[in-house]
Coordinates of N, CA and C and ligand atoms in Angstrom, one line a residue:
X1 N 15.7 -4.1 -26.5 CA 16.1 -4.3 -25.1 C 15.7 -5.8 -24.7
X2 N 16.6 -6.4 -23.8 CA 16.4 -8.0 -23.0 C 14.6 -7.5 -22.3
X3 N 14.2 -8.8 -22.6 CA 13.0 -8.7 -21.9 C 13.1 -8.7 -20.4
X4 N 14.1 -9.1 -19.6 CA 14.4 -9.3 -18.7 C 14.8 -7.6 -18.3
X5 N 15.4 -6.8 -19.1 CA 15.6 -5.4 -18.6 C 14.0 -4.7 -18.6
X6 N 13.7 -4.9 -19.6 CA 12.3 -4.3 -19.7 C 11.5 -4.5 -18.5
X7 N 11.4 -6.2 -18.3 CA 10.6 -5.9 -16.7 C 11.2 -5.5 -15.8
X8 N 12.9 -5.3 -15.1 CA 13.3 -4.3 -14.4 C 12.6 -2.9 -14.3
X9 N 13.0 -2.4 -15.5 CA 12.6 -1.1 -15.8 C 11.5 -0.7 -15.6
X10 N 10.4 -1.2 -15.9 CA 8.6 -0.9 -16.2 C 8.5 -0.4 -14.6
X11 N 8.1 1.1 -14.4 CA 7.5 1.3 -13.0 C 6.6 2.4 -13.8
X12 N 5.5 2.8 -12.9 CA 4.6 3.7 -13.4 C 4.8 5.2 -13.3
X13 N 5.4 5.6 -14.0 CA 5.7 7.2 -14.5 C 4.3 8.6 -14.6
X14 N 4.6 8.9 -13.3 CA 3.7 10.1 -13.2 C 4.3 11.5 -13.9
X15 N 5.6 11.3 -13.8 CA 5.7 13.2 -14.2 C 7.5 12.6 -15.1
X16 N 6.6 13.5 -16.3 CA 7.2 13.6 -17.9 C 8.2 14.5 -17.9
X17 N 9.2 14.5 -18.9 CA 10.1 15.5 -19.5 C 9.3 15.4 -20.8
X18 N 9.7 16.8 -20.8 CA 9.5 17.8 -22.0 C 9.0 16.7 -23.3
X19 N 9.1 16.5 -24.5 CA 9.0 15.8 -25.9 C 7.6 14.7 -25.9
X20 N 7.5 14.7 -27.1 CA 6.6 14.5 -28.3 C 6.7 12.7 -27.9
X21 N 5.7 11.8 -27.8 CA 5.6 10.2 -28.2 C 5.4 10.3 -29.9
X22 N 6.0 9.9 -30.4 CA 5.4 10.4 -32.3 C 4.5 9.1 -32.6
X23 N 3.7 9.0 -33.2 CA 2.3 8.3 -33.1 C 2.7 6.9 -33.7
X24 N 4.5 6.8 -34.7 CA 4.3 5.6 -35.0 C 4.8 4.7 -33.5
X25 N 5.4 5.5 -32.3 CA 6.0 4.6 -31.1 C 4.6 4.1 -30.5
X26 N 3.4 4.8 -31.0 CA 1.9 4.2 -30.2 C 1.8 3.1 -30.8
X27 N 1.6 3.2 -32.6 CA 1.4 1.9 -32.6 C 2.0 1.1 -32.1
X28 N 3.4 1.2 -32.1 CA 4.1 0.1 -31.6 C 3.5 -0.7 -30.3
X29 N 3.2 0.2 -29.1 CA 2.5 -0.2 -28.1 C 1.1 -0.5 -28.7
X30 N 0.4 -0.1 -29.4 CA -0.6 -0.8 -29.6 C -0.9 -2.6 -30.2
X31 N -0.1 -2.5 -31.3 CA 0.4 -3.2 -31.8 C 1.2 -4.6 -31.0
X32 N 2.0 -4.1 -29.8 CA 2.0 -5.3 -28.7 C 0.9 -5.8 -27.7
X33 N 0.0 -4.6 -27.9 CA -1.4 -5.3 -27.4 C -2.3 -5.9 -28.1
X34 N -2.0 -5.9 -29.2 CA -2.8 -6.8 -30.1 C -2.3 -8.0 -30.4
X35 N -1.1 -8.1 -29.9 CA -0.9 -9.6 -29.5 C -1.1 -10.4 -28.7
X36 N -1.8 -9.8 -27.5 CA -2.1 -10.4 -26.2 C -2.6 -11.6 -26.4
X37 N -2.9 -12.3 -25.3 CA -4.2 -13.5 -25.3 C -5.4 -12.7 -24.9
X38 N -6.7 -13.6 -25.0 CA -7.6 -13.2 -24.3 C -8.5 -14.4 -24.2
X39 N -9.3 -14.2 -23.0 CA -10.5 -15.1 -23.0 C -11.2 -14.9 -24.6
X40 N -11.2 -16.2 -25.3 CA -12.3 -16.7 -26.2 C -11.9 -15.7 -27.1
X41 N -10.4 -15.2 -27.4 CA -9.9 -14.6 -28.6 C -10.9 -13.2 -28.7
X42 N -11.6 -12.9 -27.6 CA -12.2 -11.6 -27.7 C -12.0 -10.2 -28.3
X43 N -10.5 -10.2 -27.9 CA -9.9 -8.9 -27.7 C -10.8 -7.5 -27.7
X44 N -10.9 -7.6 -26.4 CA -11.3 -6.3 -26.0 C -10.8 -5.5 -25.3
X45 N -10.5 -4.6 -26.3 CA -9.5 -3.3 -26.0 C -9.4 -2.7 -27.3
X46 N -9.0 -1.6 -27.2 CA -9.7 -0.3 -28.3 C -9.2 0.9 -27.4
X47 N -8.0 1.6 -28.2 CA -7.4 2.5 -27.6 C -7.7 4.4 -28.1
X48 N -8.3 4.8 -27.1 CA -8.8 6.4 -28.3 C -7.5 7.3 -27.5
X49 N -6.3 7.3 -28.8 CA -5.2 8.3 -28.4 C -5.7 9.6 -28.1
X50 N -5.1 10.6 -27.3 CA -5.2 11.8 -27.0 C -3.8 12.4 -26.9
X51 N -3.0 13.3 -28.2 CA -2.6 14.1 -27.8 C -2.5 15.7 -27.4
X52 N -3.7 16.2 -28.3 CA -3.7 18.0 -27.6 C -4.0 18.2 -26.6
X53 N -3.4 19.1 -25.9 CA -3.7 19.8 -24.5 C -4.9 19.4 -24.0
X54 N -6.3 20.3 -24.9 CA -7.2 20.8 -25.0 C -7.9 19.5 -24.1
X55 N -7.8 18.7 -25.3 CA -8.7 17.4 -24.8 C -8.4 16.6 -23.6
X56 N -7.2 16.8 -23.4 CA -6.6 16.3 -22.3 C -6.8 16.9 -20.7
X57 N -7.2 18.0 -20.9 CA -7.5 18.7 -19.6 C -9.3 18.8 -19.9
X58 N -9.5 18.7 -20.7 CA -11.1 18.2 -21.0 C -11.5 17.4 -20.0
X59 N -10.3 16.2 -20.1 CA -10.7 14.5 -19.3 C -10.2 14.6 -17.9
X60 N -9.3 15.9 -17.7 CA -9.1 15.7 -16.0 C -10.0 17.1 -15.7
X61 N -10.9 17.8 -16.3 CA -11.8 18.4 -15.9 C -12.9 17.5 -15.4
X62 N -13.6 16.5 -16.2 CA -14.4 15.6 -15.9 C -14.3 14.8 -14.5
X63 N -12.7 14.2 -14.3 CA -12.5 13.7 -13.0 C -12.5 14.4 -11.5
X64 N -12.0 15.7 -12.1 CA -12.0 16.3 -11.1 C -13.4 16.6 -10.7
X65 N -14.4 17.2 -11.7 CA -15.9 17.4 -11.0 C -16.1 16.1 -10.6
X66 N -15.7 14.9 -10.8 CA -16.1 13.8 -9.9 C -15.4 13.2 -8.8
X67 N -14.1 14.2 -8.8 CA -13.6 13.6 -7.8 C -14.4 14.9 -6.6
X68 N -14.7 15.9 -6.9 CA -14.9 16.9 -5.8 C -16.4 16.4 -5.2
X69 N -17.0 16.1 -6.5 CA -18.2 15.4 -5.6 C -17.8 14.0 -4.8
X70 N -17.3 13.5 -5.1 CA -17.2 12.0 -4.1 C -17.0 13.0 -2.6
X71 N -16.3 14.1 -3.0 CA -15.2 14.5 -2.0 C -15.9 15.1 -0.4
X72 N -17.2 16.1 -1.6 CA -18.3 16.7 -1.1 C -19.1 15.7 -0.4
X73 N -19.6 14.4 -0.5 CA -20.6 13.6 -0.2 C -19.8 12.8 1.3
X74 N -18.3 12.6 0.9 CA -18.0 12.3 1.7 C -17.5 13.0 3.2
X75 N -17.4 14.4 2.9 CA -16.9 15.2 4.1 C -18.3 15.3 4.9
X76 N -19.3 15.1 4.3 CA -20.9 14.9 5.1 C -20.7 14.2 6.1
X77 N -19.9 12.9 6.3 CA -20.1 12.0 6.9 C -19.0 12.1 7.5
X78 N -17.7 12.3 6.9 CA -16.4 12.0 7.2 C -15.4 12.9 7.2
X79 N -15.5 14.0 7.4 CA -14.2 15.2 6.9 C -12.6 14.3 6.6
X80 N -12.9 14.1 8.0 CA -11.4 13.5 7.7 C -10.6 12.5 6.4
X81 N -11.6 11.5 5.9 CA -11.8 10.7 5.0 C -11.6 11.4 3.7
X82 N -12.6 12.7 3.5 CA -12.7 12.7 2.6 C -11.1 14.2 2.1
X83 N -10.4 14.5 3.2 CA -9.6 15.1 3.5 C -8.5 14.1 2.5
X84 N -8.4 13.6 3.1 CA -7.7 12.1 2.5 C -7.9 11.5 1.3
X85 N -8.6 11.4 0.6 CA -9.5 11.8 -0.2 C -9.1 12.7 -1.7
X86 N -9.0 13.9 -0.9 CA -8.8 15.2 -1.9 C -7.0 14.4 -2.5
X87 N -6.7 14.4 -1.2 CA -5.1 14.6 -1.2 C -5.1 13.2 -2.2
X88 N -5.5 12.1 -2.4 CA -5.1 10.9 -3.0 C -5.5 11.4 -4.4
X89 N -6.7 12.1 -4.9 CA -7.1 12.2 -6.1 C -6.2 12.8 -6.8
X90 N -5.8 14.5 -5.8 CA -4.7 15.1 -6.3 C -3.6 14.6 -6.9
X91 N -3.2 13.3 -5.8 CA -1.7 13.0 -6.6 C -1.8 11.8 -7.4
X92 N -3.1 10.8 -8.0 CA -3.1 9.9 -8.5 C -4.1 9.7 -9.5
X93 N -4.9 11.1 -9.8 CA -5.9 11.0 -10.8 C -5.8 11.6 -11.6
X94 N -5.0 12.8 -11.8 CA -4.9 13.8 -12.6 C -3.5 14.4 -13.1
X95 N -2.4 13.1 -12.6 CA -1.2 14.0 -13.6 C -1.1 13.7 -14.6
X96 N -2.0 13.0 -15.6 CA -1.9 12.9 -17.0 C -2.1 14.2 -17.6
X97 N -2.6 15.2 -17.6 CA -2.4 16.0 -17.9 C -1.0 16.5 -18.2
X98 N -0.1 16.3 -17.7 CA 1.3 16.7 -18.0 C 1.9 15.4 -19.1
X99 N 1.4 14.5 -19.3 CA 1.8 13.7 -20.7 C 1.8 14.3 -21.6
X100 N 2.5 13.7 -22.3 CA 2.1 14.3 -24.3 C 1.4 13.3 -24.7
X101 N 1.0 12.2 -24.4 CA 0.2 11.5 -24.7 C -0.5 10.8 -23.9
X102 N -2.1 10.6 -23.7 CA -3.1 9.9 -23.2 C -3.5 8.8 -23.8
X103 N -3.8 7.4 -23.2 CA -4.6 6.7 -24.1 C -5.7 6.2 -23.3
X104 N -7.5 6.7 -23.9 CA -8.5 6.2 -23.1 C -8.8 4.8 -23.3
X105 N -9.2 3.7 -22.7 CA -8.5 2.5 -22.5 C -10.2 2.1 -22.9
X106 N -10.6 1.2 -24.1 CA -12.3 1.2 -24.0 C -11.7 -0.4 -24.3
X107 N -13.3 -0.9 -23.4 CA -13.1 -2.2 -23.2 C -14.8 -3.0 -23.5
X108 N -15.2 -4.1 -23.9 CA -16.2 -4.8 -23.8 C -16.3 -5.4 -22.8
X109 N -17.9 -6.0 -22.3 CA -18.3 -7.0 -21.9 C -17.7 -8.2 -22.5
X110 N -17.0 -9.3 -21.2 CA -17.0 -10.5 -21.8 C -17.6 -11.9 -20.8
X111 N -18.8 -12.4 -21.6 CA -19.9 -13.9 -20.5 C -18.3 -14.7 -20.4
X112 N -18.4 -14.7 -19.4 CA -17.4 -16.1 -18.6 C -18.4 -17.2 -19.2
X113 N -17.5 -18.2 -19.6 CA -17.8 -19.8 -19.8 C -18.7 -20.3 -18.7
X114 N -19.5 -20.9 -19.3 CA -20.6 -21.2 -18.0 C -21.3 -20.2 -17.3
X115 N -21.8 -19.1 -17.7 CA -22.3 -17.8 -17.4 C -23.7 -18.2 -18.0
X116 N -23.6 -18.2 -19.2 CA -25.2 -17.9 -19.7 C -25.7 -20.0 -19.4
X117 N -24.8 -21.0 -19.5 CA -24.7 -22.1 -19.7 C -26.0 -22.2 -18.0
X118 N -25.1 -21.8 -16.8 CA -25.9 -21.8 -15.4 C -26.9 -21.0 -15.3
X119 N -26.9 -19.9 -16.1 CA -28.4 -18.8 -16.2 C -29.3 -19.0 -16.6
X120 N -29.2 -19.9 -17.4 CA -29.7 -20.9 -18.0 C -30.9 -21.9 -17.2
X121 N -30.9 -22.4 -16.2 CA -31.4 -22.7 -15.3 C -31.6 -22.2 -13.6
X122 N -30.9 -21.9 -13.8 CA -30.6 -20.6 -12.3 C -30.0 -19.8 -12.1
X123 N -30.9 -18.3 -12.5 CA -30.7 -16.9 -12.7 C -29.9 -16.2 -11.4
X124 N -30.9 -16.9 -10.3 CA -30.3 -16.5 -9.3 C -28.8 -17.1 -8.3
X125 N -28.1 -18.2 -9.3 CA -27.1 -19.3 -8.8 C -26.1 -18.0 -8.2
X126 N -25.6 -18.3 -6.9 CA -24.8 -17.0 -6.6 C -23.3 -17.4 -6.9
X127 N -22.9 -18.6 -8.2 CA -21.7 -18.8 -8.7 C -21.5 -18.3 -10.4
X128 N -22.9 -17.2 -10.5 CA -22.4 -16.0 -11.6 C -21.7 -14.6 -11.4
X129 N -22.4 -14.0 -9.8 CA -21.3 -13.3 -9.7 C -19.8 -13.4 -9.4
X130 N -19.7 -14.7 -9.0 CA -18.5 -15.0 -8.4 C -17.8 -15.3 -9.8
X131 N -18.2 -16.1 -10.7 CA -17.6 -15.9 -12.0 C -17.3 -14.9 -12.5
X132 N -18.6 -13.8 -12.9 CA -18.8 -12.7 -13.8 C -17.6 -11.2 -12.9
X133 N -17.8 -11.4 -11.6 CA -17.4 -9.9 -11.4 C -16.0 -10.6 -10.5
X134 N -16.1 -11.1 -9.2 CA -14.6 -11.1 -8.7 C -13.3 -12.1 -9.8
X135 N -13.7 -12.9 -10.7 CA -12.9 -14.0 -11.1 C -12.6 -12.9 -12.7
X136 N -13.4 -12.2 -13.2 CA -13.7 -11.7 -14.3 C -12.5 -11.2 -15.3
X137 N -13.5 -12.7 -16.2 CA -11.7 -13.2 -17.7 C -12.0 -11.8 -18.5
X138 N -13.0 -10.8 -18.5 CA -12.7 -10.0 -19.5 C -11.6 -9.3 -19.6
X139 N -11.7 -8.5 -17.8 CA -10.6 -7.5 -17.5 C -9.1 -8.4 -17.5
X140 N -8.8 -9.7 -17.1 CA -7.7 -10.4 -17.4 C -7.0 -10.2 -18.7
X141 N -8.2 -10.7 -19.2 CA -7.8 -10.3 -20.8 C -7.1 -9.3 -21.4
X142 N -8.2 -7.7 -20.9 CA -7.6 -6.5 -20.8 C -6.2 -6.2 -20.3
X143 N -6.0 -6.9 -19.1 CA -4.9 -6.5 -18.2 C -3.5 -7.2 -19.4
X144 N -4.0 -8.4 -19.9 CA -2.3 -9.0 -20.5 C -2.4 -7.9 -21.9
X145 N -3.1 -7.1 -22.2 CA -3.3 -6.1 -23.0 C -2.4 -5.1 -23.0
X146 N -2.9 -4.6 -22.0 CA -2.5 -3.2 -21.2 C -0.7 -3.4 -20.6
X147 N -0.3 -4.8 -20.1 CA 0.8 -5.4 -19.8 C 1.9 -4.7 -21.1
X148 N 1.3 -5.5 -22.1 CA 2.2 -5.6 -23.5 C 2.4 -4.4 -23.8
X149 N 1.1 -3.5 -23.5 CA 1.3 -2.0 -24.2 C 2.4 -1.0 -23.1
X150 N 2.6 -1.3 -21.8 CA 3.7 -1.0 -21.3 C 4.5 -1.2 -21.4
X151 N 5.1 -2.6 -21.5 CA 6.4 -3.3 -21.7 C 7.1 -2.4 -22.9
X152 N 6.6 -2.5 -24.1 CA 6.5 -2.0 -25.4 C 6.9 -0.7 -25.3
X153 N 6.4 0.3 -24.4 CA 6.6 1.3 -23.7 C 7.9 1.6 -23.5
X154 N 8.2 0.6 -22.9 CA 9.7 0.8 -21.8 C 10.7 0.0 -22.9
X155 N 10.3 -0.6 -23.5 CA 11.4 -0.9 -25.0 C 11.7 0.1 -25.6
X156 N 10.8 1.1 -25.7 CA 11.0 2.3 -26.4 C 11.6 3.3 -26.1
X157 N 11.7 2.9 -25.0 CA 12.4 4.5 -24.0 C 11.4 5.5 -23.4
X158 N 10.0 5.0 -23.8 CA 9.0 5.8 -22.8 C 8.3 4.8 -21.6
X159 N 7.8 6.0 -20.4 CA 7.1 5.3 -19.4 C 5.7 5.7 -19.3
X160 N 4.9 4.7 -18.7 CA 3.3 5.2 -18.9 C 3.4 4.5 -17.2
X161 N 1.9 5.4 -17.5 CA 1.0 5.1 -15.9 C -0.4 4.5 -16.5
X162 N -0.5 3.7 -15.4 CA -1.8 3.0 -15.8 C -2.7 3.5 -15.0
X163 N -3.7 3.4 -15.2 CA -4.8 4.5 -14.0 C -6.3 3.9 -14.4
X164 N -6.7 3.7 -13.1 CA -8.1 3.5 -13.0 C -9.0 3.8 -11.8
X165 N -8.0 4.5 -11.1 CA -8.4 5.2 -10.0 C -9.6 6.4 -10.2
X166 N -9.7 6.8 -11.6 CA -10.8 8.1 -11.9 C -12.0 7.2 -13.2
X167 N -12.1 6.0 -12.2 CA -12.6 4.9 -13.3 C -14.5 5.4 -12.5
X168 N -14.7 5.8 -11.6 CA -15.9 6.5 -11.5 C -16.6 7.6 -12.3
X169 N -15.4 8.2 -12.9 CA -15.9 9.4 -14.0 C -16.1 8.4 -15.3
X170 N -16.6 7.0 -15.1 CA -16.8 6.6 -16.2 C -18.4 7.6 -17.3
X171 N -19.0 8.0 -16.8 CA -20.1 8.1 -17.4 C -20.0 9.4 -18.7
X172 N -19.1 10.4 -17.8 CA -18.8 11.6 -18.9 C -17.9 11.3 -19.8
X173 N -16.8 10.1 -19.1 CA -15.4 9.6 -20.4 C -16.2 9.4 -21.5
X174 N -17.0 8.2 -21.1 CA -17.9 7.7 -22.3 C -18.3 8.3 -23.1
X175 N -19.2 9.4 -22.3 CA -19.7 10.4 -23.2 C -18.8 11.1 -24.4
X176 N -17.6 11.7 -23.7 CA -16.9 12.4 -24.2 C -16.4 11.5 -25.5
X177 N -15.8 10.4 -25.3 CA -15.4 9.7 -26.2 C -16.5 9.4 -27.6
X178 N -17.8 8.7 -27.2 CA -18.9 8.7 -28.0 C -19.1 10.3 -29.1
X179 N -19.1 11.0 -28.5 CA -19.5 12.9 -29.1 C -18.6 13.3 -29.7
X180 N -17.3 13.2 -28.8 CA -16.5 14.4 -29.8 C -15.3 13.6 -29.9
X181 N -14.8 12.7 -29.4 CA -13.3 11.8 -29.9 C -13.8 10.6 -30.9
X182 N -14.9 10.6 -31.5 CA -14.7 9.7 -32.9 C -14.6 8.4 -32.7
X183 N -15.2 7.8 -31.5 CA -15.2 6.3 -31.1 C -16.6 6.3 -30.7
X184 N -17.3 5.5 -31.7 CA -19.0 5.4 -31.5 C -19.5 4.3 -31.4
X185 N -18.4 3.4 -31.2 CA -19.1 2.0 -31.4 C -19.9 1.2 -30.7
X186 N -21.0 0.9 -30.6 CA -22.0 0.5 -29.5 C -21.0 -0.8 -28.6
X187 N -21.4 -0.6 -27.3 CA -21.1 -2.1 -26.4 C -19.9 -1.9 -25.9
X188 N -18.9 -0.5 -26.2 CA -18.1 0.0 -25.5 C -18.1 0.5 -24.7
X189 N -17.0 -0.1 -23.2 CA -16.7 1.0 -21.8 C -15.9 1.4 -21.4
X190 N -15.6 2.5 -21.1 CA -14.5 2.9 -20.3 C -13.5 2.7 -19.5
X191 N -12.7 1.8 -19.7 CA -11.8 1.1 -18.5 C -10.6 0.9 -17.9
X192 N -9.9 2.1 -18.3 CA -8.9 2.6 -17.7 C -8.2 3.6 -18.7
X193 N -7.5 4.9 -17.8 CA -6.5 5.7 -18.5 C -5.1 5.1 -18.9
X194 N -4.0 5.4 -20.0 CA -2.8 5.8 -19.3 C -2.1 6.7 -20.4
X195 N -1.8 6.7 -19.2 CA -0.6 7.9 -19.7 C 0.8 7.6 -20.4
X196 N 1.5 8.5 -21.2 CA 2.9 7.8 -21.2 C 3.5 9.4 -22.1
X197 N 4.8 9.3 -21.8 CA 5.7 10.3 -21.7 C 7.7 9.9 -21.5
X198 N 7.8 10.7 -21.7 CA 9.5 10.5 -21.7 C 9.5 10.4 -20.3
X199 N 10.0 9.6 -19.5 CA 10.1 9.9 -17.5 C 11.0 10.2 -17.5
X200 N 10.5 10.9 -16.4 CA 11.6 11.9 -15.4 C 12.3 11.0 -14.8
X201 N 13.7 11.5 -14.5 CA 14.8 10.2 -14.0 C 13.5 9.9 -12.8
X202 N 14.5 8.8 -12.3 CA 14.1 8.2 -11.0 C 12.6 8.0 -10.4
X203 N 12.0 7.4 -11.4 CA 10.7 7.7 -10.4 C 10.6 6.5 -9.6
X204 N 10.0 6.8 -8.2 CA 9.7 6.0 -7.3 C 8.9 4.9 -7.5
X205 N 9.0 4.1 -6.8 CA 8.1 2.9 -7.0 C 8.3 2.0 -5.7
X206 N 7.1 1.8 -5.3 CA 7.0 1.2 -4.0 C 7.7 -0.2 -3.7
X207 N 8.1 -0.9 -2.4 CA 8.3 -2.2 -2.6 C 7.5 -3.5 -3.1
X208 N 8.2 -4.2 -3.4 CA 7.4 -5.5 -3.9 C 7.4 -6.5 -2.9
X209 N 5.9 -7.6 -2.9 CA 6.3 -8.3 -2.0 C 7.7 -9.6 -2.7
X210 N 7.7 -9.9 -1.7 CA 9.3 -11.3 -2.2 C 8.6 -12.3 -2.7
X211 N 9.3 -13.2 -3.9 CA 9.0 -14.0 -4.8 C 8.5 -14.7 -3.6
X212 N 9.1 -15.3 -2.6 CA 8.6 -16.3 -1.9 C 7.6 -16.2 -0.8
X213 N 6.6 -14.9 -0.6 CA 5.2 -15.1 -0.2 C 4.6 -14.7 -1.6
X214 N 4.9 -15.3 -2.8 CA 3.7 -15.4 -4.0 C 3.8 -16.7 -4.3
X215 N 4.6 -17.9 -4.3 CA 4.4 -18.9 -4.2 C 4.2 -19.9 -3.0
X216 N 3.4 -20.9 -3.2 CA 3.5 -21.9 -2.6 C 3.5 -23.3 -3.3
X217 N 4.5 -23.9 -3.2 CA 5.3 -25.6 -4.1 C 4.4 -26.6 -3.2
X218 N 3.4 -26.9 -3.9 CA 2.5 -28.2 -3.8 C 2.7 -29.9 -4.3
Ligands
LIG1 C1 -4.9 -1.8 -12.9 C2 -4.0 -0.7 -12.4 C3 -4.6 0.5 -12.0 C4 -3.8 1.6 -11.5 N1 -4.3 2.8 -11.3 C5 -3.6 3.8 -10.9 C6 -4.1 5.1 -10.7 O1 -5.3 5.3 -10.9 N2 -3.3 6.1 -10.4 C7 -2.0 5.9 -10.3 O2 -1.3 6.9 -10.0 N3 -1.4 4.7 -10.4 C8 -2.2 3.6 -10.8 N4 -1.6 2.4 -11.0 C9 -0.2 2.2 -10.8 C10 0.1 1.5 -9.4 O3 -0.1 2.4 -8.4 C11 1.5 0.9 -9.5 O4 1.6 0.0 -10.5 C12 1.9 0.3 -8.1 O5 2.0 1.3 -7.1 C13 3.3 -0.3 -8.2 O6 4.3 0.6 -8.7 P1 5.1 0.4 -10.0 O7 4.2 0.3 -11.1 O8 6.0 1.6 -10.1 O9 5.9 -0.8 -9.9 C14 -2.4 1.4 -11.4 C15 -1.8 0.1 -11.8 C16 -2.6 -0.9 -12.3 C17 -2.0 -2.1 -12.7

C-alpha cells in the first residue's frame, strides 16, 4: 500500500470481525518497530503477544478491578465524576478483549542527555523533571515504535488500538507478565496495550485539528 494511503487509513479500531492475525502478520508489525529511531539507539520496546481468550480476559479482569476501584474512591467525593468515569472505562479500557490479538507493550527507563550530567551537581535542579517526565525522549522513542507497528498494521489489512488509558493497572500487568507470560527481564515496564484485529467497516474517528493551527512559519 502507498504510504500516503496507509496514513489515510490508520484510525484506532475498537471492535473486530471475526478471524485469526496469524503470528507471521505480527512480526511483520513487530519487525517495523524495530526499525524505529530512538533516543541513544535504546530501543525500548518488547512486545508480549497475547492470543488465547483466557489470558486476555485475565488482563481486562485486572483493569477492571482497577478501574472499579478508581471508580469506588472516586464516587466518595464525586458520584457524578466517577459516574463518568465507569462509562469512559467501559467504552475505552476493555474492548481488547474482543481482539484476536493483544500486544502488552513493555518498555525501559530512558536518562535524558544531561540528566545524570546536572544531577551530578544539583539533585534538586527543577530542569530534571522538566527533562525526565514532561519532555521524556524514552516514551518518544516508544511512540515512533508503536507508530511503525500500526502503520504496518494497516499495510496488512488489520487495525489496532492503542491504549493506555488502563496504564494504572500497571502493577498487576507487570506482575502478570513477569509470572505466567514468560517475560522476566529485570528493568521492564508496562506501557501501553494494543489491540489489533480485522476492523469492522467504518470505524469512527474523531476530527482532526487543520494542518494550519499545527504550524507556525518563522
Ligand atoms: C498514546 C495513545 C494512547 C491511547 N489510549 C487509548 C485508550 O486507552 N483507549 C482507547 O480507546 N483509545 C486510545 N487511544 C486512541 C485515541 O483515542 C485515538 O488515537 C484518537 O481519538 C484519534 O482517533 P484515531 O486514532 O481514530 O485517529 C490512544 C492513542 C494513543 C496514541
Amino acid at each position: 500500500m502507498e504510504l500516503s494511503e496507509v496514513l489515510t487509513k490508520r484510525q484506532s479500531v475498537r471492535k473486530y470481525k471475526e478471524g485469526d492475525v496469524p503470528n507471521t502478520a505480527i512480526e511483520e508489525m513487530v519487525e517495523a518497530a524495530r526499525l524505529a529511531p530512538s533516543g541513544k539507539n535504546i530501543q525500548n520496546w518488547h512486545f508480549v503477544v497475547i492470543k488465547d481468550q483466557a489470558t486476555k480476559d485475565k488482563v481486562a479482569t485486572l483493569i477492571d478491578v482497577k478501574n472499579a476501584e478508581i471508580a469506588e474512591k472516586m464516587a466518595a467525593v464525586n458520584e457524578e465524576k466517577a459516574a463518568r468515569f465507569r462509562k469512559f472505562v467501559k467504552n475505552f479500557t476493555l474492548f481488547f478483549v474482543n481482539a484476536p490479538a493483544l500486544t502488552i507493550v513493555m518498555s525501559t527507563r530512558y536518562t535524558p542527555s544531561g540528566y545524570n550530567e546536572i544531577s551530578l551537581y544539583d539533585p534538586a535542579d527543577p530542569e530534571l523533571p522538566e527533562l525526565d517526565s514532561k519532555r521524556n525522549p524514552g516514551m518518544q522513542s516508544l511512540g515512533a515504535a508503536l507508530e511503525n507497528f500500526t502503520l504496518k498494521a494497516i499495510d496488512l489489512g488489520y487495525g489496532s488500538c492503542w491504549l493506555t488509558s488502563a496504564n494504572y493497572a500497571y502493577e498487576s500487568i507487570e506482575k502478570l507478565v513477569k509470572e505466567e507470560l514468560g517475560f522476566t527481564e529485570d528493568g521492564w515496564f508496562f506501557a501501553a496495550l494494543m489491540s489489533i484485529g480485522i476492523p469492522e467497516d467504518n470505524p469512527k474517528s474523531p476530527a482532526k485539528k487543520t494542518r494550519g493551527e499545527l504550524i507556525t512559519w518563522a
